[in-house]
N, CA, C and O of each residue as an XYZ file, in Angstrom:
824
protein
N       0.831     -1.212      0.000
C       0.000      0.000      0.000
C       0.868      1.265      0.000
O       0.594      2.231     -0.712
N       1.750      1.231      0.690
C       2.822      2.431      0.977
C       3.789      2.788     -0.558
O       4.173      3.857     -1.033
N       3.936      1.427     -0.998
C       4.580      1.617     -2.461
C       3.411      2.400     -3.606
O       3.773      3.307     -4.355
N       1.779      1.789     -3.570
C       1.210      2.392     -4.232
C       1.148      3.687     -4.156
O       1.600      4.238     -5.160
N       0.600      4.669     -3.015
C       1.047      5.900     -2.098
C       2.190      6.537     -3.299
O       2.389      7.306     -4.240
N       2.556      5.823     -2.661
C       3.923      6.892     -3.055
C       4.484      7.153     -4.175
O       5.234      8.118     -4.319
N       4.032      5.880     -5.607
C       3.710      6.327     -6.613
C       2.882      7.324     -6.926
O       3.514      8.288     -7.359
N       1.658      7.502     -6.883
C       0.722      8.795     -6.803
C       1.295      9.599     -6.126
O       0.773     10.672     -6.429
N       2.010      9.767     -5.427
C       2.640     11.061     -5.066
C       3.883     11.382     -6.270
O       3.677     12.194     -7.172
N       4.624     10.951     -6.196
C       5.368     10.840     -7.196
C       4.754     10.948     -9.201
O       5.428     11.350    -10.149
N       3.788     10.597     -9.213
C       3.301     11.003    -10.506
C       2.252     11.849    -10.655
O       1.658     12.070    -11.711
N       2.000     12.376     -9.469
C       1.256     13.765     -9.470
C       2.254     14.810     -9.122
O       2.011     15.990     -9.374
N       3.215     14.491     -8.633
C       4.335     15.572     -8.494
C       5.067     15.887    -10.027
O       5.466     16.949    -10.505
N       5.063     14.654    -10.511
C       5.314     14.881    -12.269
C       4.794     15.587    -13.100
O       5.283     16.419    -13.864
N       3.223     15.063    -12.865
C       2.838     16.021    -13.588
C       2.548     17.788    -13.238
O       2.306     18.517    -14.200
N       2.579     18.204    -12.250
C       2.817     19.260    -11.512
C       3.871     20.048    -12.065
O       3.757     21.237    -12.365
N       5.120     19.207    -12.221
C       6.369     19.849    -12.879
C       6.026     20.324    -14.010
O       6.027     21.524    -14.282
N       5.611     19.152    -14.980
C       5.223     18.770    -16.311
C       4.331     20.202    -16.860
O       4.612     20.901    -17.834
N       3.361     20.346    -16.050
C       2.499     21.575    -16.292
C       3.046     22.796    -16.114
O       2.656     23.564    -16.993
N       3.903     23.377    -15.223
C       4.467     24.450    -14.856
C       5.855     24.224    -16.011
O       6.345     25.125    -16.692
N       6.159     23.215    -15.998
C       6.908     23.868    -17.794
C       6.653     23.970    -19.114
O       7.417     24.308    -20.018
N       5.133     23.545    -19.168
C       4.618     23.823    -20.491
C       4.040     25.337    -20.145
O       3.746     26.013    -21.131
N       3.892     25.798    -19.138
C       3.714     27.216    -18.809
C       5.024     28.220    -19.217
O       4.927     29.212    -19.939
N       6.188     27.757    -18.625
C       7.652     28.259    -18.926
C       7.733     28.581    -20.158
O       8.074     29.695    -20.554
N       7.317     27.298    -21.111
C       7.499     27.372    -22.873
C       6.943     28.159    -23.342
O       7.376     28.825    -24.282
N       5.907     28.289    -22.851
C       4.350     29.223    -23.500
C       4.555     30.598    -23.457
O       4.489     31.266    -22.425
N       4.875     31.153    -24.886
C       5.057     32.402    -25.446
C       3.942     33.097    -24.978
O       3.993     34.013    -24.157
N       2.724     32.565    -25.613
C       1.224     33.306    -24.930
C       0.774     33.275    -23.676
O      -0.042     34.154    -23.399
N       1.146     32.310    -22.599
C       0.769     32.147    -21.519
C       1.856     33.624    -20.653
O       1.442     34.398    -19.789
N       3.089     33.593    -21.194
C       3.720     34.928    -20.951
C       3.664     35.984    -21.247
O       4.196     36.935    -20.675
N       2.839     35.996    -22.434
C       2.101     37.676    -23.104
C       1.589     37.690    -21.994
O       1.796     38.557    -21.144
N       0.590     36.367    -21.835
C      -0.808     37.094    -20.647
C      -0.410     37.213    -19.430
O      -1.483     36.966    -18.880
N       0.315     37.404    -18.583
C       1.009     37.601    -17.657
C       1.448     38.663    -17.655
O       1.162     39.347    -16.672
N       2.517     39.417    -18.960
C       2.706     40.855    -18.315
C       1.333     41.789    -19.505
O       1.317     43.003    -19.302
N       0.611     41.436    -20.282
C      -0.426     42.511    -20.208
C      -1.612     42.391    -19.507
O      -2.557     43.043    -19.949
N      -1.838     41.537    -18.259
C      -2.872     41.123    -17.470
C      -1.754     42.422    -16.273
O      -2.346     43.023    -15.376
N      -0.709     42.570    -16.419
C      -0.095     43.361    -15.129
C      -0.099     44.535    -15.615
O      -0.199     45.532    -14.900
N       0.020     44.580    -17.032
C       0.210     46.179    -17.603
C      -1.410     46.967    -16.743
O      -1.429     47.841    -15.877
N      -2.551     46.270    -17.375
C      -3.442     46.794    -17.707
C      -3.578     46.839    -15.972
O      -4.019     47.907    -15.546
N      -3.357     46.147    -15.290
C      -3.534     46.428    -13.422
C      -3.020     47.632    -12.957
O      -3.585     48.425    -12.204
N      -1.510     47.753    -13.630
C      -1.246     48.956    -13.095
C      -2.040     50.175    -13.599
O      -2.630     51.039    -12.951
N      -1.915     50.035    -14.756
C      -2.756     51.113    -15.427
C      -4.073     51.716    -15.048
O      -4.484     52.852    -15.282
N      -4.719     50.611    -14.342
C      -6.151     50.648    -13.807
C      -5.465     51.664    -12.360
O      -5.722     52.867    -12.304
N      -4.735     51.082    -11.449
C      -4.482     51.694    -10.122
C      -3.589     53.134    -10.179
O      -3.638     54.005     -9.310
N      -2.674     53.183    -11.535
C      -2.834     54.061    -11.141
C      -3.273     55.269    -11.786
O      -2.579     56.286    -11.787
N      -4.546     55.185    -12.405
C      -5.808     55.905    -12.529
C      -6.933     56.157    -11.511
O      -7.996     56.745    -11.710
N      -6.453     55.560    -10.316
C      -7.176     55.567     -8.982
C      -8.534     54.144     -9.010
O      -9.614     54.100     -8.420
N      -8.021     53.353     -9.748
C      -9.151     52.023    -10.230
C      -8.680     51.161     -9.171
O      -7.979     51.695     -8.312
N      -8.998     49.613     -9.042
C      -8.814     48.772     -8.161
C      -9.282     47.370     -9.055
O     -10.046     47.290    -10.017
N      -8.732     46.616     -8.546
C      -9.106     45.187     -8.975
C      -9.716     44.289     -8.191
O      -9.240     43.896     -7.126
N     -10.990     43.848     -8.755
C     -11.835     42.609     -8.287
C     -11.662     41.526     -8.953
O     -11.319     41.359    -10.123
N     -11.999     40.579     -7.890
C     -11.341     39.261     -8.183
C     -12.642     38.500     -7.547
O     -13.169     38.783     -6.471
N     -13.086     37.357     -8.555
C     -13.966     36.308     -7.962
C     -14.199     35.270     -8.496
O     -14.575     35.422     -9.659
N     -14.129     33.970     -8.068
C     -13.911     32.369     -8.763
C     -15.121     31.562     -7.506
O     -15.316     31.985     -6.366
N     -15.553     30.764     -7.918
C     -16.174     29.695     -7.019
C     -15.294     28.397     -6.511
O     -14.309     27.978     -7.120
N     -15.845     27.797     -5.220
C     -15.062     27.149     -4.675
C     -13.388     27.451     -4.613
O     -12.924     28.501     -4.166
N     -12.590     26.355     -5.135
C     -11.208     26.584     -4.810
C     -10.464     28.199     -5.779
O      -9.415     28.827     -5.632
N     -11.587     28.345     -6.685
C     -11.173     29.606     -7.577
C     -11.622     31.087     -6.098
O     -10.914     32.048     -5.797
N     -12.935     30.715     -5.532
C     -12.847     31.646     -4.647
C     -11.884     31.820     -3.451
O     -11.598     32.857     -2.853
N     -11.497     30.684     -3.267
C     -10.109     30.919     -2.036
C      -9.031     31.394     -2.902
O      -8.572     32.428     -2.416
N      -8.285     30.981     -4.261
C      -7.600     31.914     -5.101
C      -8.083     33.260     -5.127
O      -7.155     34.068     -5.074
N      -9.138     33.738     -5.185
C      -9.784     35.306     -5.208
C      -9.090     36.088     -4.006
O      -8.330     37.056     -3.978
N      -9.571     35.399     -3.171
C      -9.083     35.880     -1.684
C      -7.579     35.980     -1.403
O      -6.901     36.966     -1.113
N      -7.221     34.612     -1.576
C      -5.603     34.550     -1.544
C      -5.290     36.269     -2.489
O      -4.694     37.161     -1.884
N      -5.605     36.414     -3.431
C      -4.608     37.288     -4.423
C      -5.170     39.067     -3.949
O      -4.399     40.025     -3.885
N      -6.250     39.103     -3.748
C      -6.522     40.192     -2.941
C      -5.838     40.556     -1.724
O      -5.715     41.758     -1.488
N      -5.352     39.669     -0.877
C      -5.078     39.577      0.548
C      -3.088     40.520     -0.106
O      -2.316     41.407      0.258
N      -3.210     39.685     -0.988
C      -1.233     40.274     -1.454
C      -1.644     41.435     -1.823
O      -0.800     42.318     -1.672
N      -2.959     41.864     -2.395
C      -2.661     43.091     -3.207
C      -3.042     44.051     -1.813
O      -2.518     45.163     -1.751
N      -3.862     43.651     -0.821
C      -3.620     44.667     -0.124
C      -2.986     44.608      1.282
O      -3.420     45.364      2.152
N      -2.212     43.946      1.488
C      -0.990     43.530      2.750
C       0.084     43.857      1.616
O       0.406     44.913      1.070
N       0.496     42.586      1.481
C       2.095     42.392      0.400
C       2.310     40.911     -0.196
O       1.957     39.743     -0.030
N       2.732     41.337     -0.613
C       3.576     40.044     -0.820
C       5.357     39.733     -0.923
O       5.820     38.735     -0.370
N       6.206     40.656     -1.648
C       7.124     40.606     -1.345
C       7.955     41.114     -0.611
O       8.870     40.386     -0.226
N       7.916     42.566     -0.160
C       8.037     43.839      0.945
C       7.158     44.753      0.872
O       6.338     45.144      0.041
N       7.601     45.112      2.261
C       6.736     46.227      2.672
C       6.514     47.313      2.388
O       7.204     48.146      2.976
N       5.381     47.880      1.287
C       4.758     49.049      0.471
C       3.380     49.494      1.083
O       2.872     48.953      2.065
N       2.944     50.336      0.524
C       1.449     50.513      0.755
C       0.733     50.022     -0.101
O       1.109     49.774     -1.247
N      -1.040     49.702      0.599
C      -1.516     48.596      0.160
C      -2.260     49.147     -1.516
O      -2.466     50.276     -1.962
N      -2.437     48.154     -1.935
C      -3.147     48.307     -3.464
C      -4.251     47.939     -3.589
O      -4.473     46.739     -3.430
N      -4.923     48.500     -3.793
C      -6.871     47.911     -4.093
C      -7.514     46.839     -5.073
O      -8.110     46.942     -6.145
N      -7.121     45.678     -4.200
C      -8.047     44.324     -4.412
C      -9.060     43.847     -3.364
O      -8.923     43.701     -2.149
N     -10.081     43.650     -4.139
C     -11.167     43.233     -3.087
C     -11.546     42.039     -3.887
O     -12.112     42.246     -4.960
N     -11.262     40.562     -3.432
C     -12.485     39.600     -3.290
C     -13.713     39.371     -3.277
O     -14.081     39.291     -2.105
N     -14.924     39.156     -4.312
C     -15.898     39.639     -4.274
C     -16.721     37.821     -3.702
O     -17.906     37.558     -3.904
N     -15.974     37.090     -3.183
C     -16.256     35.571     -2.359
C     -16.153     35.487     -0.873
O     -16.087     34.497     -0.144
N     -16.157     36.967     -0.553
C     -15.827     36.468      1.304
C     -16.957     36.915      2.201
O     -17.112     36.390      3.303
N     -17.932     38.090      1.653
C     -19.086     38.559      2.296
C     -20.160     37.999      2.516
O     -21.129     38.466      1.917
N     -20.383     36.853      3.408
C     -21.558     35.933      2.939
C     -22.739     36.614      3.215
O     -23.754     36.414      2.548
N     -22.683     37.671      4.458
C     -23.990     38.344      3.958
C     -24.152     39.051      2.538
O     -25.318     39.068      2.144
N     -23.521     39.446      1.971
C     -24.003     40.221      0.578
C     -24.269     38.139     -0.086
O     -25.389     37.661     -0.262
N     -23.209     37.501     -0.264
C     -23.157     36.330     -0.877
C     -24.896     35.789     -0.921
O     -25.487     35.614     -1.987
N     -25.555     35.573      0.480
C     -26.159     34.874      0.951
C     -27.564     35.760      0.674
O     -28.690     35.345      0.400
N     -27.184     36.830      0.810
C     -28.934     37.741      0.642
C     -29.032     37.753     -0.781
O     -30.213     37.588     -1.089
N     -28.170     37.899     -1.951
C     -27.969     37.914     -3.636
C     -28.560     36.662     -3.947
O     -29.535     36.457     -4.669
N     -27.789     35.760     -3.257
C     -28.237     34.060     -3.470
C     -30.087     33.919     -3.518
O     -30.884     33.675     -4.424
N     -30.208     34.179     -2.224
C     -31.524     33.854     -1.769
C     -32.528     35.282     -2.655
O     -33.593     35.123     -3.252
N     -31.936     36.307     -2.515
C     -32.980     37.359     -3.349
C     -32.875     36.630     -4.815
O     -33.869     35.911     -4.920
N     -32.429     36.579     -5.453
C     -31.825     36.703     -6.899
C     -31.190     35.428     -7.290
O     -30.965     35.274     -8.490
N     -30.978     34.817     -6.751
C     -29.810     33.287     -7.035
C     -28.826     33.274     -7.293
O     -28.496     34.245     -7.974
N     -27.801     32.339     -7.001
C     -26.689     31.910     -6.716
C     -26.176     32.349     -8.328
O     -24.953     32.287     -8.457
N     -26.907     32.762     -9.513
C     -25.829     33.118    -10.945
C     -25.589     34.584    -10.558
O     -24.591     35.134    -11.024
N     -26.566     35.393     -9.595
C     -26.330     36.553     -9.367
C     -25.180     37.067     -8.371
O     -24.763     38.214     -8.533
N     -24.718     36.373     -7.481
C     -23.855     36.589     -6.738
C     -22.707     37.522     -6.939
O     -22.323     38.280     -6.049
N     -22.165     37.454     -8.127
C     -20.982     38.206     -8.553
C     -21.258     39.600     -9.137
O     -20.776     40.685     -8.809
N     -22.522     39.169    -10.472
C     -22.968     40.320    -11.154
C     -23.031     41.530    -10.602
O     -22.356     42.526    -10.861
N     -24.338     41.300     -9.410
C     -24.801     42.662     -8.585
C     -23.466     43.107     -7.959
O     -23.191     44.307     -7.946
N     -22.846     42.435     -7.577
C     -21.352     43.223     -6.662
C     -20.333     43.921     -7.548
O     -19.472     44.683     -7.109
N     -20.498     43.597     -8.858
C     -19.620     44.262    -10.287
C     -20.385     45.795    -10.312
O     -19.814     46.884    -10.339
N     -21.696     45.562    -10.297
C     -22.350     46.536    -10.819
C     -22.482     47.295    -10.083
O     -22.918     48.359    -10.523
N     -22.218     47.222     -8.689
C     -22.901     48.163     -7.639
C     -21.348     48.195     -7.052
O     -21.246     49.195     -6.341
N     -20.365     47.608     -7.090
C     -18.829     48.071     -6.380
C     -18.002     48.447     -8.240
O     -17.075     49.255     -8.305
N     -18.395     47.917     -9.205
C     -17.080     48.143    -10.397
C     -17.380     49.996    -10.410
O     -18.236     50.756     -9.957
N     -16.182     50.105    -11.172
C     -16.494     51.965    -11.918
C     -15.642     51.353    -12.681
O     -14.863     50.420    -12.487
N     -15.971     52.205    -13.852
C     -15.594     52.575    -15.619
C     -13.678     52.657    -15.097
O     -13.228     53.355    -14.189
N     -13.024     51.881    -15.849
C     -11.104     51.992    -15.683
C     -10.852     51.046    -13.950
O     -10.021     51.320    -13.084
N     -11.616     50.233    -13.942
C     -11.329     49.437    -12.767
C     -11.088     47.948    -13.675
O     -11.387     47.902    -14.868
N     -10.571     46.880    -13.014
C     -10.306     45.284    -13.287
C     -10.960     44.348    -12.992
O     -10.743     44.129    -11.801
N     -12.054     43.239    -13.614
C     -12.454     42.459    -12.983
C     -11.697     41.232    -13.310
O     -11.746     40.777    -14.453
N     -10.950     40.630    -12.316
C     -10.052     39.488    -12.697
C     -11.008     38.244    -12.413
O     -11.303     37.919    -11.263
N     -11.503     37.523    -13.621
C     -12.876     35.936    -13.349
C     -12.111     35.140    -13.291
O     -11.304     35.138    -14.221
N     -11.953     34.094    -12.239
C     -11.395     32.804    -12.419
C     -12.413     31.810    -12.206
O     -13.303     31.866    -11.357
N     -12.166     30.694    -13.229
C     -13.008     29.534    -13.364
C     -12.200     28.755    -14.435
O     -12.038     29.118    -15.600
N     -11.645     27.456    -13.767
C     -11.128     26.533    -14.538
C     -11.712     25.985    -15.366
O     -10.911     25.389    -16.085
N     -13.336     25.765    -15.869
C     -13.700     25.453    -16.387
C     -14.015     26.299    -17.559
O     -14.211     25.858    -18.692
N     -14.061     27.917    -17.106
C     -14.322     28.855    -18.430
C     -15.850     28.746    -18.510
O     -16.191     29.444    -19.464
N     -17.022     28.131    -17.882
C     -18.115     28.036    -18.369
C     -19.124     28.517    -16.970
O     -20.344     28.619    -17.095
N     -18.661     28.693    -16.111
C     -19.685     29.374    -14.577
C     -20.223     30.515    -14.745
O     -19.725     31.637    -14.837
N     -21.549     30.058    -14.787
C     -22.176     30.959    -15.109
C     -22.279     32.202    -14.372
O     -22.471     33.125    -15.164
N     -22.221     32.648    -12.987
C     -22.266     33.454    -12.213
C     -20.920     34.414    -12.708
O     -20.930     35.639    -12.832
N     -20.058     33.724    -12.889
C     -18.377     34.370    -13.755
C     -19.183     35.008    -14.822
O     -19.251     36.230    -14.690
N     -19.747     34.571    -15.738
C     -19.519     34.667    -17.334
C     -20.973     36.056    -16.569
O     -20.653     37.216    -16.828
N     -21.872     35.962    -16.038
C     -22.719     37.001    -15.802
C     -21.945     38.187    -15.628
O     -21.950     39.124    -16.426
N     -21.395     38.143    -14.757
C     -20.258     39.205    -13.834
C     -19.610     39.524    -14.887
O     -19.966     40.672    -15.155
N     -18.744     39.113    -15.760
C     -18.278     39.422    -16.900
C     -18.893     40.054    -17.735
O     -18.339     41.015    -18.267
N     -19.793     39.805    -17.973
C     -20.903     40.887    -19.483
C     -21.255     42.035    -18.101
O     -20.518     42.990    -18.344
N     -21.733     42.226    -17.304
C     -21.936     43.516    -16.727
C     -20.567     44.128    -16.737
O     -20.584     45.279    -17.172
N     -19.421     43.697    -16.392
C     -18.220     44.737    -16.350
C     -17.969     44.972    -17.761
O     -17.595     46.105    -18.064
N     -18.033     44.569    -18.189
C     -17.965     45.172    -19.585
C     -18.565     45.969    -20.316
O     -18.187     46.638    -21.277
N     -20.178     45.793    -19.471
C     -21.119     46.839    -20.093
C     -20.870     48.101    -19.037
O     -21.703     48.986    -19.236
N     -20.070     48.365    -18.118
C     -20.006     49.493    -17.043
C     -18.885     49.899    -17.483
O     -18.758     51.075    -17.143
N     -17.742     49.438    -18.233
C     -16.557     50.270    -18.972
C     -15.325     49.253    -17.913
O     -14.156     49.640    -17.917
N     -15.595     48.355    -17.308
C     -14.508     47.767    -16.502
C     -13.912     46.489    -17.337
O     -14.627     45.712    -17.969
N     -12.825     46.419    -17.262
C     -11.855     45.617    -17.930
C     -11.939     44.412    -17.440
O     -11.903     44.226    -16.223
N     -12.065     43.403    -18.337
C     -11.866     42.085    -18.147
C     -11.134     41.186    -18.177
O     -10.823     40.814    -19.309
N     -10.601     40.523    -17.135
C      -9.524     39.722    -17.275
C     -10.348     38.278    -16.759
O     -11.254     38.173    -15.932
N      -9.524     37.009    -17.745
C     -10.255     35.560    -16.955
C      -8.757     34.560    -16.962
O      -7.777     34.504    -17.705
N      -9.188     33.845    -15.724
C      -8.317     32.909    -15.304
C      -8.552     31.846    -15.526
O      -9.402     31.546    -14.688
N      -8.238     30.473    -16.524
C      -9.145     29.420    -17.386
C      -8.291     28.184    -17.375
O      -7.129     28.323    -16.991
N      -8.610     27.270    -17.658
C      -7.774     26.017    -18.531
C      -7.326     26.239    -20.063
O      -7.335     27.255    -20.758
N      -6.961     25.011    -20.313
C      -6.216     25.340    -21.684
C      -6.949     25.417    -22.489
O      -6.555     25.960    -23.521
N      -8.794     24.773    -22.417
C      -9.558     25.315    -23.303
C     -10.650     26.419    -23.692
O     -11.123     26.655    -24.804
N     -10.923     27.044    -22.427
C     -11.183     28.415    -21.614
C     -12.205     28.421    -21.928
O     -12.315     29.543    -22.423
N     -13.750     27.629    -22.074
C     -14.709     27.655    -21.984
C     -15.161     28.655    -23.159
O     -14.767     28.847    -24.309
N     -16.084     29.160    -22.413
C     -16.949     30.656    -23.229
C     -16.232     31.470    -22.777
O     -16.218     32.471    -23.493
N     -15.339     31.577    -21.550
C     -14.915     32.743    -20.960
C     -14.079     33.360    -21.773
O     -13.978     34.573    -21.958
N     -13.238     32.151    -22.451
C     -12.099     32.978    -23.286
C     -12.464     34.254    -24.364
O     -11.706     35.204    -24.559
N     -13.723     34.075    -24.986
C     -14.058     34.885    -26.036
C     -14.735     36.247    -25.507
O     -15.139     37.282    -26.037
N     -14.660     35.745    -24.232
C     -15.917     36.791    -23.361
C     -14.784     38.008    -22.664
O     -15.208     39.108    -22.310
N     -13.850     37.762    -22.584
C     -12.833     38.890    -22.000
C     -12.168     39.452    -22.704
O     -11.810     39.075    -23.820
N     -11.817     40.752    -21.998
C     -10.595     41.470    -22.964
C      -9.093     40.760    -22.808
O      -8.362     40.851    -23.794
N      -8.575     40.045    -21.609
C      -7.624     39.421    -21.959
C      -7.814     37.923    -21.095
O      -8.487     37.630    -20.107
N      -7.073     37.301    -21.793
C      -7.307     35.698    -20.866
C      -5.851     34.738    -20.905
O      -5.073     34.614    -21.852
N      -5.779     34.132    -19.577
C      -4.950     33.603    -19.052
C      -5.167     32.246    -19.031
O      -5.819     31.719    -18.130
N      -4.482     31.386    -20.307
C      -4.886     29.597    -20.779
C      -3.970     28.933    -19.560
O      -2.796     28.727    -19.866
N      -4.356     28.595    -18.282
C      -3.239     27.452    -17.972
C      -3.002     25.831    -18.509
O      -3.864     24.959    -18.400
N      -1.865     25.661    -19.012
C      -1.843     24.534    -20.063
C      -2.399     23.084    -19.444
O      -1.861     21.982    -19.543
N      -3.305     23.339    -18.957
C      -3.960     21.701    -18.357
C      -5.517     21.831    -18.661
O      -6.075     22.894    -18.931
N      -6.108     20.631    -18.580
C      -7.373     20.442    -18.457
C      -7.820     20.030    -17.225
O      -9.021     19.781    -17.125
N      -6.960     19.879    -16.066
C      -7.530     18.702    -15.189
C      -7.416     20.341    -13.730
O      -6.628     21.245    -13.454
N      -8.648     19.861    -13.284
C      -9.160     21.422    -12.680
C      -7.674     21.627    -11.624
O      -7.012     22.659    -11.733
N      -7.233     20.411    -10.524
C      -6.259     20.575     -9.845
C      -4.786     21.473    -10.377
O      -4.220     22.378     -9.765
N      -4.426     20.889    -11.678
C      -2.904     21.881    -12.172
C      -3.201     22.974    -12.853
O      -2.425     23.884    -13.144
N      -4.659     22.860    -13.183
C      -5.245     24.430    -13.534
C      -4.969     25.450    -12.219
O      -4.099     26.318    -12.146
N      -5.754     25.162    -11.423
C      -5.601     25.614     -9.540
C      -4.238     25.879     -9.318
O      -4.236     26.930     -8.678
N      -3.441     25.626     -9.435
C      -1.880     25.398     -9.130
C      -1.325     26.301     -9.848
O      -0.750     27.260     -9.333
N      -1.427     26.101    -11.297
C      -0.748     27.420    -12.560
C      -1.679     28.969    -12.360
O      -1.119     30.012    -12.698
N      -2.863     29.004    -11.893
C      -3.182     29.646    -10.987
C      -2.838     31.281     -9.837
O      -2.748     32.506     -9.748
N      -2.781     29.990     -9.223
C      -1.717     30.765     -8.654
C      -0.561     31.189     -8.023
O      -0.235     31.861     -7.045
N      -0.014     30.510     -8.998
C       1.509     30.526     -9.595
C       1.779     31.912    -10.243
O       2.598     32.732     -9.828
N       0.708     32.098    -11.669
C       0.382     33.322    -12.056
C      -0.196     34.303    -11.200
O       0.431     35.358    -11.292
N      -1.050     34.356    -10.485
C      -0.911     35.474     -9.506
C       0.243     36.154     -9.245
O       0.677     37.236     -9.641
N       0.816     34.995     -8.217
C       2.173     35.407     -7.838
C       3.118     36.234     -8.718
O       3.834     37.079     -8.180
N       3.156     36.040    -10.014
C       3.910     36.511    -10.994
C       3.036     37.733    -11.248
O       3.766     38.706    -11.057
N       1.721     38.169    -11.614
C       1.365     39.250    -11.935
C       1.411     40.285    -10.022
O       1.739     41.470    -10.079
N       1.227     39.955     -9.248
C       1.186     40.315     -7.815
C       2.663     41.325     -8.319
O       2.745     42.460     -8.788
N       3.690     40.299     -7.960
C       4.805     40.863     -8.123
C       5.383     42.267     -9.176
O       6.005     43.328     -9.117
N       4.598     41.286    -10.199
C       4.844     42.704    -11.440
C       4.467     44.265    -11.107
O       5.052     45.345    -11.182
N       3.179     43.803    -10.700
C       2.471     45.164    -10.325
C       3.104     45.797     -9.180
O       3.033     47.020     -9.064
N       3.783     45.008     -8.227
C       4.495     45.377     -6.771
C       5.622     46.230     -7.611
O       5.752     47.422     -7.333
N       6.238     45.784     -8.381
C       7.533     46.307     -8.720
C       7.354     47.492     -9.363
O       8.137     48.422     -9.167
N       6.122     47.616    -10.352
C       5.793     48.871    -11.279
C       5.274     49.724    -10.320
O       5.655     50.881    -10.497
N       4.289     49.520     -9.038
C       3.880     50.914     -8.690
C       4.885     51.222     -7.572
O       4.987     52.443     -7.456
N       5.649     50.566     -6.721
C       6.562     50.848     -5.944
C       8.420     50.659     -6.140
O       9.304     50.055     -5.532
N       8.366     51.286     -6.983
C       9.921     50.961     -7.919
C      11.180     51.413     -7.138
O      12.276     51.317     -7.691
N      11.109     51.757     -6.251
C      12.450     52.568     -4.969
C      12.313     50.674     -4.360
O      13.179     49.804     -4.444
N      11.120     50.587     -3.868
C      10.898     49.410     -2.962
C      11.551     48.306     -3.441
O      12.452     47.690     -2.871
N      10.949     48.025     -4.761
C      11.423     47.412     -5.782
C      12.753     47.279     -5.759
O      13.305     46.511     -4.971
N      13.448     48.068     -6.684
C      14.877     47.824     -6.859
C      15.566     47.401     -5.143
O      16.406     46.528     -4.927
N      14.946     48.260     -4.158
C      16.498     47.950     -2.971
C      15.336     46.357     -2.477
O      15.409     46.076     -1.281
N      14.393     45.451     -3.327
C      14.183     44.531     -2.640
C      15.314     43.026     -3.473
O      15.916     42.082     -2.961
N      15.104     43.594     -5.250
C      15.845     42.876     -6.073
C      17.324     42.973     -5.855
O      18.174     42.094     -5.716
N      17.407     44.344     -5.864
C      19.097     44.728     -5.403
C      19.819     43.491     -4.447
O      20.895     42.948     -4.697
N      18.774     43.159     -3.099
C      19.256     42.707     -2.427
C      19.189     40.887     -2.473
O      19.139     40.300     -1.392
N      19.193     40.259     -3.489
C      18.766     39.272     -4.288
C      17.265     38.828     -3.928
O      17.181     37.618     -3.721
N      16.174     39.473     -3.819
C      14.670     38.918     -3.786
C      14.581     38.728     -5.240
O      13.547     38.290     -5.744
């Protein structure tokens, strides 16, 4: 039993690798990475902010990447405006029950987005509907769309202004490349709006 174990660990750790270097290779998966950061900074610093919202393990990614944009993540700056639109269960829970569970995201786009703000959608599947709702309202309010997808990106892909393919189908190394990419756009944006911080953090090999 311990030998089986530990194969599955071992060939899910493979493929783990396996996926994060077909990410490495990926010319386009690296466009979308620094113009998913261009267009962040650009939004903040026009005085905009970025929302972020995924279901289930995409909503703890929401949270996770908000939490860096407004604490830190690599040193200590002032904070940047991300809000999680998955952690309020009273707004969650009264939207649900008024309106239903596809409305959840929409009404919080429409009533928190403004015109030159970010809505970052994650859904590995590309096809959630509550995402893809939330998405056509920011778009119809002038807010920029960004989606976080698999390698075949559902409807979402056609539905945003820019989109982020992680090279898997299987929802777990989707989750993982994820936010992996966060981390990489987090950072970007850390470095572009706080560039003193920046350099004496790289300077000092970060």
């Amino acid at each position: 039993m311990e030998g089986d174990n530990l194969s599955r660990i071992e060939g899910y750790l493979a493929r783990s690798v396996a996926a994060l270097d077909a990410a490495a290779q990926d010319e386009k998966f690296k466009r979308a990475l620094l113009d998913i950061s261009d267009c962040i900074v650009a939004s903040l610093k026009n005085g905009g902010k970025a929302l972020f919202a995924g279901n289930g393990g995409s909503a703890g990614d929401a949270q996770h990447i908000a939490g860096e944009f407004v604490s830190r993540l690599n040193y200590d700056r002032a904070p940047l405006a991300g809000l999680a639109l998955s952690t309020d269960t009273s707004v969650l829970t009264s939207i649900g029950n008024d309106y239903g569970y596809a409305d959840v995201f929409s009404r919080q786009v429409k009533g928190l987005g403004r015109k030159g703000d970010v809505f970052v959608a994650i859904t590995t599947s590309g096809n959630s509907k509550n995402i893809l709702d939330a998405v056509e309202v920011a778009r119809s309010i002038g807010v920029t769309t960004v989606g976080f997808t698999g390698m075949s990106g559902g409807k979402l892909s056609g539905a945003v202004d820019l989109c982020l393919h992680a090279p898997s189908d299987w929802t777990p190394l989707i989750q993982q490349i994820h936010i992996v990419a966060a981390h990489i756009i987090c950072g970007l944006v850390e470095d572009a709006m706080f560039p003193e911080a920046a350099e004496k953090y790289h300077g000092a090999g970060g």
